[in-house]
XYZ file of C-alpha atoms in Angstrom:
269
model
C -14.388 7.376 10.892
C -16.098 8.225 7.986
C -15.306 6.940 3.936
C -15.209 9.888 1.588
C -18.044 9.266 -0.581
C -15.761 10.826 -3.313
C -14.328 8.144 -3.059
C -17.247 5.063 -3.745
C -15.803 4.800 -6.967
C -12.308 3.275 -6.427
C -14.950 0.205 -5.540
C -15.407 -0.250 -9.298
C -11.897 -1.781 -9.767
C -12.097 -4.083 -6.554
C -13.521 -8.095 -5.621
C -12.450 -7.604 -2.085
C -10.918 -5.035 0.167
C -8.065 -6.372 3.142
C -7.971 -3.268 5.969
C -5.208 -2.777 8.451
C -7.281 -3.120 11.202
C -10.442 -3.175 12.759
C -11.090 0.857 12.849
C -10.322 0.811 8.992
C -12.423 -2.439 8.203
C -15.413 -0.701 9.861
C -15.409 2.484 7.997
C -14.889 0.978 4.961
C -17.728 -1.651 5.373
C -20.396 0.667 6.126
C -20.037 1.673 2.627
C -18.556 -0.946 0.464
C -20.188 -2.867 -1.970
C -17.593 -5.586 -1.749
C -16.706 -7.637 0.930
C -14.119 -6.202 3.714
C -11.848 -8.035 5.500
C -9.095 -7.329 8.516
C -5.832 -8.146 7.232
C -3.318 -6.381 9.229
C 0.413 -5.292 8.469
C 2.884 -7.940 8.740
C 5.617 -6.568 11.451
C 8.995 -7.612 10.953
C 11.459 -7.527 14.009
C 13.467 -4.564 14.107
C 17.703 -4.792 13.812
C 20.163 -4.026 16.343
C 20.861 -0.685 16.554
C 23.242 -0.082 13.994
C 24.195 3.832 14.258
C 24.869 5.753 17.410
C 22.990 8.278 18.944
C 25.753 11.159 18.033
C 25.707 10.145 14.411
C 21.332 10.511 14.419
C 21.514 13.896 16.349
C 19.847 12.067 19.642
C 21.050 13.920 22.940
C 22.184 11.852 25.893
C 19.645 11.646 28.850
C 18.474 9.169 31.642
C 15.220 9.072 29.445
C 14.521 9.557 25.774
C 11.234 10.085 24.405
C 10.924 9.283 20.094
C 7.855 10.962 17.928
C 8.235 10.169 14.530
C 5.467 12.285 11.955
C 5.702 12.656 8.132
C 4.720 16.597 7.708
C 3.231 14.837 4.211
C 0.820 13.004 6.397
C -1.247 15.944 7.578
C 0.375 17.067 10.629
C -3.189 17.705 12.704
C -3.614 14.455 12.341
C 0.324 13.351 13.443
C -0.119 15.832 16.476
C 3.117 16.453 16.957
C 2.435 19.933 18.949
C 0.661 17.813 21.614
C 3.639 15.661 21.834
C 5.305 18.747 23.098
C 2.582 20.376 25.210
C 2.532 16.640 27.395
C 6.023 17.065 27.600
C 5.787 20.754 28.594
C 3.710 18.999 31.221
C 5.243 16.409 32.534
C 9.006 17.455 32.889
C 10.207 20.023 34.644
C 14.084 21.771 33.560
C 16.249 19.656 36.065
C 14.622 16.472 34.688
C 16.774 14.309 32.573
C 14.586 13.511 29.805
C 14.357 14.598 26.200
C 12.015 14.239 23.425
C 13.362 13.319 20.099
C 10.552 15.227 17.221
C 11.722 12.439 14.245
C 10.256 14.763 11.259
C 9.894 13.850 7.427
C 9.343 16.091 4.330
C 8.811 19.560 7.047
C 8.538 21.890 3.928
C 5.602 20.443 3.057
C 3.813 22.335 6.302
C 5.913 25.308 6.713
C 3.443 26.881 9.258
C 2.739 24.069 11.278
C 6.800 23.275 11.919
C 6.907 26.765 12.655
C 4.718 26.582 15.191
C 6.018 23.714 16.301
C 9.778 25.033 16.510
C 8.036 28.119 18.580
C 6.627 25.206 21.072
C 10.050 23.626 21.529
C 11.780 26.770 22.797
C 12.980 26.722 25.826
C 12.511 22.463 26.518
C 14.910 19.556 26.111
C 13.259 18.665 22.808
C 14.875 17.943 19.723
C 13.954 18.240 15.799
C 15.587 15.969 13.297
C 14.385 16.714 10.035
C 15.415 14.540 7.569
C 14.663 11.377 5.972
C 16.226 8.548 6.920
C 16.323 5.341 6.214
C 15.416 1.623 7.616
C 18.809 1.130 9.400
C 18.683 4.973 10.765
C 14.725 4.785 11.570
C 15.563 1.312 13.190
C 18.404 2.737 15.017
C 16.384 6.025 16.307
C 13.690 3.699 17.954
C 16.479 1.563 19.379
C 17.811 4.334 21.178
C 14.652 5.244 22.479
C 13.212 4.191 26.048
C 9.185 5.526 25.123
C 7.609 6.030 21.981
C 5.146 8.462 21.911
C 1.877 9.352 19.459
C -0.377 11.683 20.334
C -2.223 11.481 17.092
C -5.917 12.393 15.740
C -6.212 8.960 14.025
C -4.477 6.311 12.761
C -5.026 3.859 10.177
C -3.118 1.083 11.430
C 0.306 2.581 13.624
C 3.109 0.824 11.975
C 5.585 2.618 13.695
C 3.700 1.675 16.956
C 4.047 -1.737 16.225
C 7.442 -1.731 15.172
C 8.877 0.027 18.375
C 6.115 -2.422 20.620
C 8.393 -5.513 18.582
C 11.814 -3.957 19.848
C 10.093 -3.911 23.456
C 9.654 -0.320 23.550
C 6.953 1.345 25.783
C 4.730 3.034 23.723
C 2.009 5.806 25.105
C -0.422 6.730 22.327
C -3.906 7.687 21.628
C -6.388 5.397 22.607
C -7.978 5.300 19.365
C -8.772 4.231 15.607
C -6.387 1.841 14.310
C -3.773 1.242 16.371
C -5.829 0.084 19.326
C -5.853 -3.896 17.575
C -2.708 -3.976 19.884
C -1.907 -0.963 21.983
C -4.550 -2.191 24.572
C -3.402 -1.388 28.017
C -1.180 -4.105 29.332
C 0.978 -3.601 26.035
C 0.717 0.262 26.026
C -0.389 3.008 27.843
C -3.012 4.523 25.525
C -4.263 7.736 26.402
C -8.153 9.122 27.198
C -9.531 11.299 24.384
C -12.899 13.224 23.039
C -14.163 13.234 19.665
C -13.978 16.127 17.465
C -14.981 17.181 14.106
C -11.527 17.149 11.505
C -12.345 20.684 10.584
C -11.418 22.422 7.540
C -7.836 22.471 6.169
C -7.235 18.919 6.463
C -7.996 17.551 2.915
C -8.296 14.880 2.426
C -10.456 14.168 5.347
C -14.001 15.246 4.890
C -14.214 18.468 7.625
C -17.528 17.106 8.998
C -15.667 13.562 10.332
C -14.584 12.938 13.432
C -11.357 11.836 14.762
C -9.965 12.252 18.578
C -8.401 15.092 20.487
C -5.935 13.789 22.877
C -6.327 14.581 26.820
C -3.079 16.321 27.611
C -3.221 16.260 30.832
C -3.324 12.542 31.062
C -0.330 11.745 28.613
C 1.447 13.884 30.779
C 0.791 11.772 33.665
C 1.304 8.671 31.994
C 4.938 10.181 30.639
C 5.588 11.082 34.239
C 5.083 7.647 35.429
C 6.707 6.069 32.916
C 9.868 8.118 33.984
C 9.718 7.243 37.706
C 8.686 3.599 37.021
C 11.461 1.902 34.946
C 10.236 -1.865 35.886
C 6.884 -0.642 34.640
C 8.314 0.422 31.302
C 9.990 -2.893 30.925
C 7.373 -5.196 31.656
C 5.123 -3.485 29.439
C 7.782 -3.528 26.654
C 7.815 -7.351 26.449
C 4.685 -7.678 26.786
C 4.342 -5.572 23.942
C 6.715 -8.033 22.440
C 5.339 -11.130 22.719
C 2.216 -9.411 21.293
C 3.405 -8.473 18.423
C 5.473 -11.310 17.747
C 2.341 -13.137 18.273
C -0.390 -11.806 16.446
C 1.602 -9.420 13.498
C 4.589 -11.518 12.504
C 4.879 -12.368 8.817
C 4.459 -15.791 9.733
C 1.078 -14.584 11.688
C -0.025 -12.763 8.899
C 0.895 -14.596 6.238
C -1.476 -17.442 7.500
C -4.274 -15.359 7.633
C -3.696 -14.330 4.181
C -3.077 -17.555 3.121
C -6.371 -18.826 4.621
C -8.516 -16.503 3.226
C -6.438 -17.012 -0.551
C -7.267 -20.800 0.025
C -10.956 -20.196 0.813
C -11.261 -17.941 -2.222
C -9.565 -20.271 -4.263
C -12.658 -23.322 -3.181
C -14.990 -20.777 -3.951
C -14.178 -19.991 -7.710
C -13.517 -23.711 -7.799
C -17.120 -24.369 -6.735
């Protein structure tokens, strides 16, 4: 929530600044100089699945459950070990249901997919560590039936948004900057409590706070999700039509556009 005043600086080179979202634009204008703007990602529609589950390392289950984390990212703030503690908690061994762990550049936090691999024993989850790319990634959420972040905070959620365009359920954290569109209705965001970042987690400033997921209620909402597939379907298009609503290019691009044009008068003037 905070702007790294190490970071005032990079204000020097700017006229403007165009945030992601709403959680973004307000951290950054408590501190700018320069104007700040929301401008969000543009969200194109995500292809047919286009490679099976075999070929991507997915197991077959009545339910599937996709995280996808960049270890490069900071992983306290991707979460991923909460991911599998709500799981823990909401499935039982004769449950059909498996969580897919999507992971990214893991040698980059060799402890913390340690620990994570130690919190996987004994569950139905899976780690695929590779990169991939857009057909794969596209394919992976495809596949899915929930996709679920459990994250500290988020600048903006792209894949969020992406999987909420394919009509996926998502359950996430109800907070920072993907709640522009994961309000209830079109997700099932989760309760939280704000926490200091702590040390370790440069580049975020250890005396900033970002949220601690409650558990206990992801687990619920996982579990209900599982027993209620209408649920999970009429959430998805909702989801849909949100996103196809507010964060196509077409969207976005007129709100760029708009703001290019008004500019534009201004200089003129």
């Amino acid at each position: 929530e905070q702007f790294p005043e190490r970071w005032m600086g990079a204000f020097d080179l700017l006229d403007e600044v165009w945030a992601p979202s709403d959680f973004c634009r307000t951290a950054i204008a408590a501190v700018s100089p320069k104007p700040v703007l929301r401008i969000p990602h543009a969200i194109e529609l995500l292809p047919d699945a286009a490679v099976s589950r075999e070929t991507l390392g997915m197991p077959r289950s009545s339910l599937t459950v996709l995280y996808v984390f960049d270890a490069m990212s900071v992983m306290a703030r991707k979460n991923p070990l909460a991911a599998v503690q709500a799981f823990r908690q909401a499935f039982g061994p004769d449950d059909d249901v498996s969580l897919i762990l999507k992971v990214s550049h893991s040698s980059a936090a060799p402890e913390a997919m340690a620990q994570l691999r130690q919190a996987c024993a004994g569950t139905k989850a899976t780690i695929i560590d590779r990169v991939m790319d857009r057909v794969e990634v596209a394919s992976l959420i495809r596949h899915a039936d929930i996709v679920l972040s459990l994250h500290r905070s988020e600048g903006f959620g792209l894949t969020l948004a992406e999987a909420m365009s394919a009509g996926k359920l998502v359950i996430c954290t109800g907070y920072s900057g993907n709640m522009d569109f994961t309000m209830p209705g079109s997700a099932l965001p989760t309760n939280y409590s704000l926490v200091p970042v702590g040390e370790s987690n440069e580049p975020y400033d250890e005396s900033a706070l970002w949220a601690e997921p409650d558990i206990e209620h992801a687990a619920a909402l996982l579990r209900q999700a599982h027993l209620d597939p209408a649920m999970r379907l009429r959430i998805g298009e909702e989801a849909k039509r949100r996103i196809r609503r507010d964060l196509s290019p077409q969207a976005v691009g007129l709100m760029m556009r708009r703001r290019l044009e008004a500019l534009h008068r201004r200089l003129r003037d």
